Short mmCIF file of C-alpha atoms and ligand atoms in Angstrom, two decimals:
data_model
loop_
_atom_site.label_atom_id
_atom_site.label_comp_id
_atom_site.label_asym_id
_atom_site.label_seq_id
_atom_site.Cartn_x
_atom_site.Cartn_y
_atom_site.Cartn_z
CA MET G 27 14.35 5.41 22.04
CA SER G 28 10.80 5.21 23.41
CA VAL G 29 7.86 3.92 21.39
CA THR G 30 6.27 7.38 21.24
CA SER G 31 9.33 8.95 19.63
CA ARG G 32 9.36 6.52 16.74
CA VAL G 33 8.80 8.06 13.31
CA GLY G 34 5.48 7.00 11.73
CA VAL G 35 5.72 5.63 8.19
CA ALA G 36 2.91 5.11 5.67
CA LEU G 37 3.84 2.47 3.10
CA LEU G 38 1.89 2.50 -0.18
CA GLY G 39 2.36 -0.64 -2.26
CA ALA G 40 3.38 -2.68 0.79
CA THR G 41 2.96 -6.05 -0.96
CA GLY G 42 5.27 -5.32 -3.90
CA SER G 43 8.99 -5.80 -4.38
CA ILE G 44 9.92 -2.41 -2.90
CA GLY G 45 7.12 -2.66 -0.32
CA THR G 46 8.36 -5.97 1.11
CA SER G 47 11.99 -4.74 1.07
CA ALA G 48 10.83 -1.62 2.94
CA LEU G 49 9.11 -3.76 5.58
CA ARG G 50 12.35 -5.70 6.12
CA VAL G 51 14.15 -2.39 6.68
CA LEU G 52 11.39 -1.11 8.99
CA GLU G 53 11.47 -4.36 10.98
CA ARG G 54 15.26 -4.08 11.51
CA GLN G 55 14.91 -0.40 12.36
CA ARG G 56 11.88 -0.82 14.62
CA GLU G 57 13.51 1.28 17.34
CA ARG G 58 13.33 4.30 15.02
CA PHE G 59 10.34 3.73 12.74
CA THR G 60 6.86 2.30 12.98
CA PRO G 61 4.52 1.51 10.06
CA VAL G 62 1.25 3.38 10.72
CA ALA G 63 -0.46 2.73 7.37
CA LEU G 64 -0.14 -0.02 4.74
CA THR G 65 -1.85 -0.32 1.36
CA ALA G 66 -2.02 -2.85 -1.49
CA TYR G 67 -3.93 -3.10 -4.74
CA GLY G 68 -5.57 -6.55 -4.66
CA ASN G 69 -3.29 -8.92 -2.74
CA HIS G 70 -5.38 -9.01 0.45
CA VAL G 71 -3.81 -12.24 1.70
CA ALA G 72 -0.28 -10.81 1.79
CA LEU G 73 -1.59 -7.53 3.18
CA ALA G 74 -3.46 -9.33 5.99
CA SER G 75 -0.30 -11.15 7.01
CA GLN G 76 1.63 -7.84 7.08
CA VAL G 77 -1.14 -6.29 9.17
CA LYS G 78 -0.82 -9.15 11.64
CA GLN G 79 2.93 -8.60 11.91
CA PHE G 80 3.02 -4.80 12.06
CA ALA G 81 -0.43 -3.80 13.45
CA PRO G 82 -0.69 -0.49 11.52
CA ASP G 83 -3.41 1.99 12.45
CA TYR G 84 -4.68 2.25 8.86
CA VAL G 85 -4.98 -0.42 6.15
CA GLY G 86 -6.16 0.19 2.59
CA LEU G 87 -6.96 -2.14 -0.32
CA VAL G 88 -7.71 -0.51 -3.68
CA GLN G 89 -9.63 -3.40 -5.25
CA GLU G 90 -13.08 -4.44 -4.04
CA CYS G 91 -12.72 -7.66 -2.05
CA PRO G 92 -15.46 -9.45 -0.10
CA ASP G 93 -12.84 -11.05 2.18
CA ALA G 94 -11.31 -7.73 3.27
CA PRO G 95 -12.16 -6.67 6.83
CA ALA G 96 -14.78 -3.88 7.02
CA SER G 97 -12.30 -1.68 8.89
CA TRP G 98 -9.98 -1.45 5.86
CA GLY G 99 -10.11 1.59 3.58
CA ARG G 100 -10.99 0.79 -0.02
CA GLY G 101 -10.91 2.25 -3.51
CA ALA G 102 -8.17 4.43 -5.00
CA GLU G 103 -8.86 7.02 -2.26
CA CYS G 104 -7.23 4.73 0.29
CA LEU G 105 -3.82 5.74 -1.09
CA VAL G 106 -4.46 9.40 -0.25
CA GLU G 107 -5.95 8.46 3.13
CA ALA G 108 -2.82 6.48 3.99
CA ALA G 109 -0.50 9.19 2.61
CA THR G 110 -2.13 11.88 4.76
CA HIS G 111 -2.45 9.79 7.93
CA PRO G 112 -1.82 12.20 10.82
CA ASP G 113 0.74 9.87 12.48
CA ALA G 114 2.80 9.41 9.30
CA GLN G 115 5.79 11.72 9.03
CA ILE G 116 7.24 9.76 6.10
CA VAL G 117 5.32 8.25 3.18
CA ILE G 118 7.06 5.55 1.16
CA ASN G 119 5.37 5.54 -2.23
CA ALA G 120 6.08 2.10 -3.70
CA VAL G 121 3.00 1.91 -5.90
CA VAL G 122 3.68 1.12 -9.55
CA GLY G 123 2.58 3.55 -12.26
CA ALA G 124 0.70 6.83 -12.59
CA ALA G 125 -1.82 5.60 -9.98
CA GLY G 126 0.64 6.83 -7.34
CA LEU G 127 0.42 10.52 -8.30
CA PRO G 128 -2.53 11.76 -6.16
CA ALA G 129 -0.96 10.23 -3.02
CA THR G 130 2.44 11.83 -3.71
CA LEU G 131 0.81 15.24 -4.18
CA ALA G 132 -1.41 14.84 -1.10
CA ALA G 133 1.53 13.82 1.11
CA LEU G 134 3.66 16.75 -0.06
CA GLN G 135 0.75 19.16 0.41
CA ALA G 136 0.45 17.85 3.97
CA GLY G 137 4.14 18.71 4.49
CA LYS G 138 5.40 15.13 4.75
CA ARG G 139 8.61 13.53 3.53
CA VAL G 140 7.90 11.34 0.51
CA ALA G 141 10.41 8.52 0.03
CA LEU G 142 9.67 8.04 -3.64
CA ALA G 143 10.09 4.74 -5.46
CA ASN G 144 7.12 5.52 -7.71
CA LYS G 145 9.17 7.31 -10.39
CA GLU G 146 6.19 7.48 -12.76
CA THR G 147 4.83 10.23 -10.48
CA LEU G 148 7.77 12.53 -11.26
CA VAL G 149 7.82 11.66 -14.95
CA MET G 150 4.16 12.44 -15.38
CA ALA G 151 3.98 15.62 -13.30
CA GLY G 152 7.51 16.63 -12.32
CA GLU G 153 6.78 20.35 -12.11
CA LEU G 154 3.57 19.97 -10.11
CA VAL G 155 5.24 17.55 -7.71
CA THR G 156 8.40 19.59 -7.12
CA ARG G 157 6.27 22.75 -6.70
CA ALA G 158 4.04 20.99 -4.15
CA ALA G 159 7.15 20.02 -2.18
CA ALA G 160 8.54 23.57 -2.28
CA GLN G 161 5.26 25.25 -1.33
CA HIS G 162 4.13 23.13 1.59
CA GLY G 163 7.36 22.24 3.36
CA GLY G 164 7.28 18.59 2.33
CA SER G 165 10.35 16.91 0.89
CA LEU G 166 10.96 14.45 -1.87
CA VAL G 167 13.70 11.88 -1.23
CA PRO G 168 14.45 9.29 -3.91
CA VAL G 169 14.34 5.55 -3.29
CA ASP G 170 15.49 4.75 -6.83
CA SER G 171 19.08 3.51 -6.40
CA GLU G 172 20.59 5.83 -9.05
CA HIS G 173 19.00 8.93 -7.54
CA SER G 174 19.87 7.86 -4.03
CA ALA G 175 23.47 7.52 -5.27
CA ILE G 176 23.40 11.04 -6.71
CA LEU G 177 21.88 12.45 -3.52
CA GLN G 178 24.66 10.75 -1.52
CA CYS G 179 27.39 12.07 -3.87
CA LEU G 180 25.96 15.60 -3.74
CA ALA G 181 25.87 15.62 0.08
CA GLY G 182 24.84 19.25 0.30
CA ARG G 183 26.87 20.62 -2.67
CA GLU G 184 25.24 23.47 -4.57
CA ARG G 185 23.64 23.00 -7.97
CA HIS G 186 26.19 25.31 -9.67
CA GLU G 187 28.99 22.94 -8.56
CA ILE G 188 27.56 20.07 -10.67
CA ARG G 189 28.95 19.63 -14.17
CA ARG G 190 27.21 16.39 -15.07
CA LEU G 191 25.16 13.52 -13.67
CA VAL G 192 25.93 10.03 -15.00
CA LEU G 193 23.25 7.40 -14.38
CA THR G 194 24.39 3.80 -14.56
CA ALA G 195 22.23 1.14 -16.24
CA SER G 196 22.73 -2.62 -15.94
CA GLY G 197 21.77 -2.94 -19.61
CA GLY G 198 19.05 -5.46 -18.74
CA PRO G 199 18.74 -9.02 -20.08
CA PHE G 200 19.25 -7.97 -23.74
CA ARG G 201 22.41 -5.92 -23.22
CA SER G 202 24.44 -8.01 -25.68
CA TRP G 203 21.61 -9.39 -27.88
CA SER G 204 21.35 -8.53 -31.59
CA SER G 205 18.38 -6.50 -32.90
CA GLU G 206 16.91 -9.67 -34.43
CA GLN G 207 17.16 -11.56 -31.14
CA ILE G 208 15.61 -8.65 -29.23
CA ALA G 209 12.73 -8.37 -31.72
CA ALA G 210 11.87 -12.04 -31.07
CA ALA G 211 12.24 -11.84 -27.26
CA THR G 212 9.56 -13.58 -25.19
CA VAL G 213 8.00 -12.44 -21.91
CA ASP G 214 10.14 -14.99 -20.04
CA ASP G 215 13.31 -13.66 -21.69
CA ALA G 216 12.41 -10.09 -20.75
CA LEU G 217 11.58 -11.00 -17.14
CA LYS G 218 15.08 -12.48 -16.52
CA HIS G 219 16.88 -9.46 -15.14
CA PRO G 220 20.61 -10.12 -14.59
CA THR G 221 21.16 -8.16 -11.35
CA TRP G 222 17.87 -7.01 -9.76
CA GLN G 223 14.74 -8.84 -8.50
CA MET G 224 11.87 -6.41 -9.12
CA GLY G 225 8.19 -6.16 -10.00
CA SER G 226 7.25 -7.17 -13.55
CA LYS G 227 6.56 -3.66 -14.93
CA ILE G 228 9.96 -2.21 -14.01
CA THR G 229 11.67 -5.44 -15.11
CA ILE G 230 10.24 -4.98 -18.62
CA ASP G 231 11.18 -1.29 -18.47
CA SER G 232 14.73 -2.39 -17.70
CA ALA G 233 14.74 -4.69 -20.74
CA THR G 234 13.59 -1.89 -23.10
CA LEU G 235 15.69 0.75 -21.24
CA ALA G 236 12.48 2.79 -20.77
CA ASN G 237 13.35 2.58 -17.08
CA LYS G 238 16.52 4.60 -17.72
CA ALA G 239 14.55 7.23 -19.67
CA LEU G 240 12.12 7.53 -16.75
CA GLU G 241 15.15 7.89 -14.47
CA VAL G 242 16.74 10.65 -16.59
CA ILE G 243 13.47 12.62 -16.34
CA GLU G 244 13.30 11.83 -12.62
CA ALA G 245 16.88 13.10 -12.13
CA HIS G 246 16.10 16.29 -14.07
CA HIS G 247 13.23 17.11 -11.71
CA LEU G 248 14.86 15.96 -8.47
CA PHE G 249 18.18 17.74 -8.94
CA GLY G 250 17.25 20.58 -11.32
CA VAL G 251 19.96 19.60 -13.83
CA PRO G 252 19.26 20.24 -17.56
CA TYR G 253 18.91 17.23 -19.86
CA ASP G 254 22.11 17.95 -21.80
CA ARG G 255 24.07 17.44 -18.56
CA ILE G 256 22.57 14.03 -17.68
CA ASP G 257 24.27 11.02 -19.28
CA VAL G 258 23.70 7.26 -19.12
CA VAL G 259 26.39 4.58 -19.13
CA VAL G 260 25.93 0.80 -19.09
CA HIS G 261 27.54 -0.87 -16.08
CA PRO G 262 26.57 -4.57 -16.07
CA GLN G 263 27.62 -5.34 -12.47
CA SER G 264 25.22 -2.79 -10.87
CA ILE G 265 27.77 -1.95 -8.15
CA ILE G 266 28.26 1.74 -8.95
CA HIS G 267 24.77 3.19 -8.66
CA SER G 268 25.58 6.54 -10.35
CA PHE G 269 28.23 9.28 -10.59
CA VAL G 270 28.33 13.02 -10.16
CA GLU G 271 31.01 14.99 -12.03
CA PHE G 272 31.70 18.36 -10.41
CA VAL G 273 32.82 21.60 -12.10
CA ASP G 274 36.46 21.03 -11.09
CA GLY G 275 36.50 17.70 -12.96
CA SER G 276 36.35 15.52 -9.85
CA VAL G 277 33.92 12.58 -10.06
CA LEU G 278 32.20 10.97 -7.06
CA ALA G 279 30.42 7.62 -7.30
CA GLN G 280 28.30 5.73 -4.79
CA MET G 281 28.81 1.96 -4.62
CA GLY G 282 27.33 -1.03 -2.87
CA VAL G 283 25.94 -4.48 -3.50
CA PRO G 284 22.73 -4.29 -5.52
CA SER G 285 20.02 -4.22 -2.85
CA MET G 286 17.12 -1.78 -2.68
CA GLU G 287 17.25 -1.99 1.12
CA LEU G 288 20.19 0.47 1.11
CA PRO G 289 18.44 3.31 -0.77
CA ILE G 290 15.18 2.64 1.11
CA LEU G 291 16.96 3.04 4.46
CA TYR G 292 18.78 6.15 3.28
CA ALA G 293 15.50 7.73 2.10
CA LEU G 294 14.15 7.21 5.64
CA THR G 295 17.17 8.55 7.53
CA TRP G 296 18.56 11.18 5.05
CA PRO G 297 20.62 13.25 5.59
CA GLU G 298 21.86 11.00 8.39
CA ARG G 299 23.16 7.46 8.23
CA VAL G 300 22.33 4.82 10.81
CA GLN G 301 23.78 1.46 11.77
CA ASP G 302 22.21 -1.37 9.75
CA ASN G 303 23.46 -4.88 8.97
CA GLY G 304 20.82 -6.01 6.51
CA VAL G 305 22.97 -6.04 3.39
CA PRO G 306 26.28 -7.88 2.86
CA SER G 307 29.46 -5.78 2.64
CA TYR G 308 30.86 -5.01 -0.78
CA ASP G 309 33.96 -7.15 -1.31
CA PRO G 310 35.93 -5.60 -4.21
CA VAL G 311 38.23 -8.58 -4.70
CA ALA G 312 35.44 -11.14 -4.75
CA GLN G 313 33.42 -8.90 -7.05
CA GLY G 314 36.28 -8.40 -9.51
CA ALA G 315 36.18 -6.04 -12.49
CA LEU G 316 33.72 -3.20 -12.80
CA THR G 317 33.10 -2.46 -16.49
CA PHE G 318 31.36 0.24 -18.52
CA GLU G 319 29.90 0.34 -22.02
CA ALA G 320 28.13 2.87 -24.23
CA VAL G 321 24.35 2.50 -24.61
CA ARG G 322 23.34 0.84 -27.91
CA HIS G 323 20.66 3.38 -28.80
CA ALA G 324 19.72 1.77 -32.13
CA GLU G 325 18.75 -1.48 -30.37
CA PHE G 326 16.99 0.26 -27.46
CA PRO G 327 14.90 3.09 -28.97
CA MET G 328 12.83 3.57 -25.79
CA LEU G 329 15.72 5.42 -24.10
CA ARG G 330 16.04 8.18 -26.74
CA LEU G 331 12.25 8.41 -27.14
CA GLY G 332 11.80 8.99 -23.42
CA ILE G 333 14.59 11.54 -23.10
CA ALA G 334 13.17 13.39 -26.13
CA ALA G 335 9.74 13.42 -24.45
CA GLY G 336 11.35 14.82 -21.31
CA ARG G 337 13.08 17.57 -23.30
CA GLN G 338 9.83 18.36 -25.14
CA GLY G 339 8.10 18.85 -21.77
CA GLY G 340 4.42 19.76 -21.42
CA ALA G 341 2.34 16.60 -21.59
CA ALA G 342 4.94 14.63 -23.61
CA PRO G 343 6.51 12.82 -20.60
CA ALA G 344 3.04 11.95 -19.25
CA VAL G 345 2.09 10.57 -22.67
CA TYR G 346 5.34 8.58 -22.88
CA ASN G 347 4.78 7.16 -19.40
CA ALA G 348 1.10 6.23 -19.86
CA ALA G 349 1.72 4.77 -23.32
CA ASN G 350 4.57 2.69 -21.91
CA GLU G 351 2.44 1.42 -19.00
CA VAL G 352 -0.25 0.14 -21.38
CA ALA G 353 2.25 -1.25 -23.90
CA VAL G 354 4.08 -3.15 -21.14
CA ALA G 355 0.78 -4.55 -19.82
CA ARG G 356 -0.11 -5.69 -23.36
CA PHE G 357 3.33 -7.30 -23.77
CA LEU G 358 3.00 -9.12 -20.42
CA ASP G 359 -0.47 -10.34 -21.47
CA GLY G 360 0.94 -11.72 -24.74
CA ASN G 361 -0.88 -9.11 -26.86
CA LEU G 362 2.16 -7.23 -28.17
CA ARG G 363 5.60 -8.21 -29.43
CA PHE G 364 8.61 -6.82 -27.56
CA ALA G 365 9.44 -4.45 -30.44
CA GLY G 366 5.79 -3.35 -30.46
CA ILE G 367 6.30 -1.54 -27.12
CA ALA G 368 8.51 1.11 -28.76
CA ASN G 369 6.23 1.30 -31.82
CA CYS G 370 3.17 2.03 -29.68
CA VAL G 371 4.94 4.56 -27.48
CA ALA G 372 6.54 6.40 -30.44
CA SER G 373 3.14 6.65 -32.11
CA ALA G 374 1.47 7.96 -28.93
CA VAL G 375 4.16 10.60 -28.29
CA SER G 376 4.10 11.86 -31.88
CA SER G 377 0.26 12.02 -31.96
CA LEU G 378 -0.41 13.32 -28.42
CA GLY G 379 2.85 14.73 -27.02
CA HIS G 380 1.83 18.30 -27.93
CA MET G 381 -1.28 18.16 -25.67
CA PRO G 382 -1.31 20.78 -22.88
CA GLY G 383 0.45 19.74 -19.69
CA ASP G 384 0.18 22.81 -17.49
CA SER G 385 -2.27 21.49 -14.87
CA LEU G 386 -3.12 18.23 -13.17
CA ASP G 387 -6.36 17.96 -15.20
CA ALA G 388 -4.46 18.51 -18.45
CA LEU G 389 -1.91 15.83 -17.53
CA LEU G 390 -4.64 13.37 -16.56
CA ALA G 391 -6.36 14.01 -19.92
CA ALA G 392 -3.09 13.37 -21.77
CA ASP G 393 -2.50 10.23 -19.71
CA ALA G 394 -6.00 8.92 -20.59
CA ALA G 395 -5.60 9.76 -24.29
CA ALA G 396 -2.25 7.94 -24.42
CA ARG G 397 -3.74 4.84 -22.77
CA ALA G 398 -6.62 4.74 -25.29
CA HIS G 399 -4.17 5.30 -28.17
CA VAL G 400 -2.00 2.33 -27.21
CA GLN G 401 -4.96 0.04 -26.49
CA ALA G 402 -6.11 0.60 -30.08
CA HIS G 403 -2.65 0.47 -31.71
CA PRO G 404 -1.82 -2.61 -33.82
CA GLY G 405 1.73 -2.66 -32.43
CA GLU G 406 3.52 -2.77 -35.78
CA SER G 407 5.40 0.37 -36.90
P1 NDP M 27 5.49 -4.39 -7.73
O1 NDP M 27 4.66 -4.69 -8.92
O2 NDP M 27 6.33 -5.46 -7.14
O3 NDP M 27 4.56 -3.83 -6.56
C1 NDP M 27 3.63 -2.81 -6.78
C2 NDP M 27 2.86 -2.51 -5.51
O4 NDP M 27 1.87 -1.50 -5.79
C3 NDP M 27 2.09 -3.70 -4.95
O5 NDP M 27 1.94 -3.52 -3.56
C4 NDP M 27 0.73 -3.57 -5.64
O6 NDP M 27 -0.32 -4.19 -4.89
C5 NDP M 27 0.55 -2.06 -5.66
N1 NDP M 27 -0.22 -1.57 -6.79
C6 NDP M 27 -0.16 -2.00 -8.08
N2 NDP M 27 -1.00 -1.29 -8.86
C7 NDP M 27 -1.60 -0.40 -8.05
C8 NDP M 27 -2.60 0.60 -8.25
N3 NDP M 27 -3.13 0.83 -9.47
N4 NDP M 27 -3.01 1.31 -7.19
C9 NDP M 27 -2.48 1.10 -5.97
N5 NDP M 27 -1.55 0.17 -5.69
C10 NDP M 27 -1.11 -0.57 -6.74
O7 NDP M 27 6.38 -3.13 -8.13
P2 NDP M 27 7.83 -2.72 -7.58
O8 NDP M 27 7.87 -2.81 -6.10
O9 NDP M 27 8.87 -3.39 -8.38
O10 NDP M 27 7.89 -1.18 -8.02
C11 NDP M 27 7.15 -0.18 -7.33
C12 NDP M 27 7.65 1.19 -7.80
O11 NDP M 27 9.02 1.32 -7.42
C13 NDP M 27 7.62 1.38 -9.32
O12 NDP M 27 7.34 2.71 -9.63
C14 NDP M 27 9.05 1.05 -9.75
O13 NDP M 27 9.42 1.73 -10.93
C15 NDP M 27 9.83 1.59 -8.56
N6 NDP M 27 11.14 0.98 -8.36
C16 NDP M 27 11.24 -0.35 -8.12
C17 NDP M 27 12.48 -0.95 -7.93
C18 NDP M 27 12.59 -2.40 -7.57
O14 NDP M 27 13.70 -2.86 -7.29
N7 NDP M 27 11.53 -3.17 -7.57
C19 NDP M 27 13.72 -0.16 -8.04
C20 NDP M 27 13.50 1.25 -8.24
C21 NDP M 27 12.25 1.79 -8.41
P3 NDP M 27 -0.72 -5.77 -5.12
O15 NDP M 27 0.46 -6.56 -4.64
O16 NDP M 27 -1.92 -5.93 -4.27
O17 NDP M 27 -0.97 -5.91 -6.59
MG1 MG M 28 16.73 2.63 -10.70
#
């Protein structure tokens, strides 16, 4: 393949866990893809070294930084500039949090494929995002491993052939802890994820199971399946990435060693598959038993709270998401107990979940109100 026929990729959040995994994939697949735009929030040193390696046409850093070259884009607008770069056919959105929404919308409005890791975008504004994709010819392809698994199991089947989606959850570091142990969990405890190496926000979301609630809402929007036909099962080995049960009772699952490089590559090449040797083969004998458990909802209230916010609709999912972002930041800063995350989020959803959510401005207002609510919340129930 010649250089000119390579597919241009804009990578937002290049310095993060997904961002650096994506660059490993892009480096291996350099015959097919070329990074044309890279952005980071504040880590200009890591970004500069990526720029040296990949020589993208556009570079953006959100935070003001005196050491950043004058040629780099700056401010939050740099995400939209990168996402709408004329040479980018695919935009990998690997930014964390609601900050990724304007770039997702802009890329879809420009008719691009968005390889979406930034699940908060779909939770906050699922209808606006899916409508933008439908109206402007863009497409939304999940990077999240569960949703990539579902997409692979569906492989072109029609929506009416789906009986049920089953998302798997590792259960996080507190899967077998008692309520008392969980209530006393420290930041270090919560950051020790058993099967995945990820950024700190999603690692805490995996410990509370908020991540699985965000994923249920994400699945609802991506695949158009109602909430009462999306289930969650705990699968501690993280080998089966999700299941689809079809109307005839047959169940398909997608499996593989836990590495985000697989779903990142698939989001780039979907619906095709390409040769890639970046991830070790799955060895069923060496791996041994694959086990499944029911979710312990009483110990992990963030899962039910989030699914209820999704069912409520309107601004409720945006409130849940924003409240969770602030509560997690407070927990990571040592300003909130682990159990305080659910207290803050429950309080925000019950006070603000009824706010209007029918436009981008309305959702942004609900997001801001939820952030202020949690900043001011004492954290106790
Ligand atoms: P990280 O915290 O590791 O990385 C986040 C990236 O986004 C960094 O490049 C960071 O820049 C940048 N960033 C942070 N805040 C902002 C902001 N306000 N505006 C613009 N850029 C920002 O996160 P992850 O890679 O773990 O996660 C990214 C997204 O992918 C999340 O939505 C997460 O839920 C999702 N995801 C992650 C998985 C994983 O395995 N990590 C799995 C499935 C989904 P800087 O480095 O300069 O701070
Ligand atoms: Mg996931």
